[in-house]
Amino acid sequence: MVIKQIKRVQIPGILLSIGIFTFVLMAVTALLTHSSSLDIKDIWSDAYYRHITLFSFYQAFLSTLLSVVLAIPISHALSRREFWGKTLLLKLFATTLVLPILVAVFGLLAIYGNSGLLASVFAYFDLKLPFSIFGLNGILLAHVFFNLPFACRLFLQALGSIPDKQHQLAIHLGLKNWYKFRFVEWPYIRGQLPHIAGLIFMLCFTSFATVMALGGGPKSTTIELAIYQAIKFDFDLQVGALLALWQICLCAVLAVFIQKISGSVLLSSNFHGTKNTFIHDSLFSRCWDFSWISLTGLLVLPPLFMVLISGINFKFFVVLSDINFWYAFKNSLLIAFFAGLIAVCCAFFILLASRQWRLIGLNGRADKIEMLATIILVTPGLVISTGLFLLLREFGSLSSMSLYIVIAVNALMALPFALKSLAQPMLQNAQKYELLCASLGIFSLNRFYWVEWKSLRKPILQALCLSFVLSIGDLSAIALFGSHSFSTLPLYLFQLLGSYQMESAAVVALVLLVLSVGVFMVVESVFKEKVVKVKE
């Protein structure tokens, strides 16, 4: 009965979803079958595993709390104030989530590290830096740097979706400051709160590169990092598989819990927002708002400036003339381009299948097919990489397969973001043109060119750009398969940081920053929607 309801256009997407699920399942199974025994109870009987589990939750909880709580007054202040540089600040907010993690880590080390700018100021007064960036401090600082701007943008969108009539009603009723926030603005923020907090918690819980770079030892190790250490350094597949299984169980429970409490997101990607009418202004409210805006500026801007300033040094031309740099550069471009292309193509076909069911009200069936394709959200990339490694080593030289494995894993990791970017535009497109295409007999390639490509070109290229930038800064897959003969720019940067070649590392960080943020901002500017002003 179900098979009869499947249209021909849905078949590629359904096969892709099942194929991706099978692909991931085979990789995980390969890892599990190479382990002699598996017992989840061993996790709680071992003090170290218990510690890394609790620490994973603890750092994710603190990171989420700091990011979300600080984002509320900052986004509220940004919604009420217009100032020079606000557009640029919001663009920088958009880029922090796609910024390569090691670039941000380098910028934070340049400010807060033991040899950083702040330590130099303390040393000038014969004082020592009162904290260390390594350990929980550094992990929290980096997570807040990445997630606070992301939360601010989402809260800002929520505040921008308040209708003009509600602002006008607040004026008529004499609501101002706290009372306006309590009765008009807080309900919109509260509606987004579970969704934003849940997403940030998952990102922090599965954080790998940040903990690896700033963790500082066994005391600040997470489950993800413990899997990497067990597989990469000890080649202990049993421990790696046991921890991977534990991580998958925890992520699955968290994902279901977050889905339950989040509900649906009502914001539209095309929504421009309304102006926050704010007539009860005062000196205190201006100082309050600009204090929060200055705080976020002090958090986000200095590390980025330090990457720019530090990158132009006497090692600049030495690094650019090094053949290893260009080899890593070429590998990064290849991996990012093909991973992005595969992710967007898979997302397009899967959404072609799921939206057909959404059009006839079968949302549950559409959700299931999309969930099959986004299984990577609950499966560590390291586990898939290792599983593929074990599967493919029977078929040939592993060194020649490393590039393809890294591309495949990065494509899988970018797929959920591509699906999220394209889902709403593709559904809206089908709602507009499905009946028209059926009545005119426009199908297959003709429909793709004249209907889908003409109206979806912008979101498709934006999804490709996002997948490209996410892949070019990834460290998780290449950390396992990388070597001196096969590296990418993030791994090359990590190796330079590990050998304390800070000037060379600064140059590589600058190149990564310009490459990733430059691509993102250029694409965003090219496809910026033109707002048509209507004369009254």
Coordinates of C-alpha atoms in Angstrom, one line a residue, residues 4 20 25 58 75 95 101 114 122 124 163 191 220 232 252 257 262 267 297 349 354 367 388 394 417 452 475 498-499:
K4 CA 1.8 2.3 -4.4
I20 CA 23.0 6.8 3.9
L25 CA 25.1 1.5 10.1
Y58 CA 28.8 19.8 32.8
S75 CA 19.8 40.8 21.3
T95 CA 30.3 34.0 10.4
I101 CA 37.5 26.2 15.1
N114 CA 50.0 32.5 28.6
F122 CA 49.8 41.9 33.4
Y124 CA 54.1 45.0 32.4
P163 CA 4.0 42.8 14.7
G191 CA 9.1 30.6 22.3
S220 CA 38.9 18.2 30.9
K232 CA 44.2 7.1 17.3
A252 CA 19.9 9.9 20.6
F257 CA 14.3 15.2 24.3
S262 CA 11.5 22.6 21.0
L267 CA 10.4 32.2 11.8
G297 CA 32.0 43.5 20.8
F349 CA 16.8 14.6 -3.8
S354 CA 9.8 14.3 1.6
D367 CA 10.1 13.4 9.0
L388 CA 35.0 3.0 7.1
E394 CA 40.3 -5.2 3.1
F417 CA 22.8 21.8 7.5
E452 CA 13.3 24.6 -9.3
L475 CA 39.3 18.8 12.0
G498 CA 51.6 21.8 18.6
S499 CA 55.2 22.4 17.7

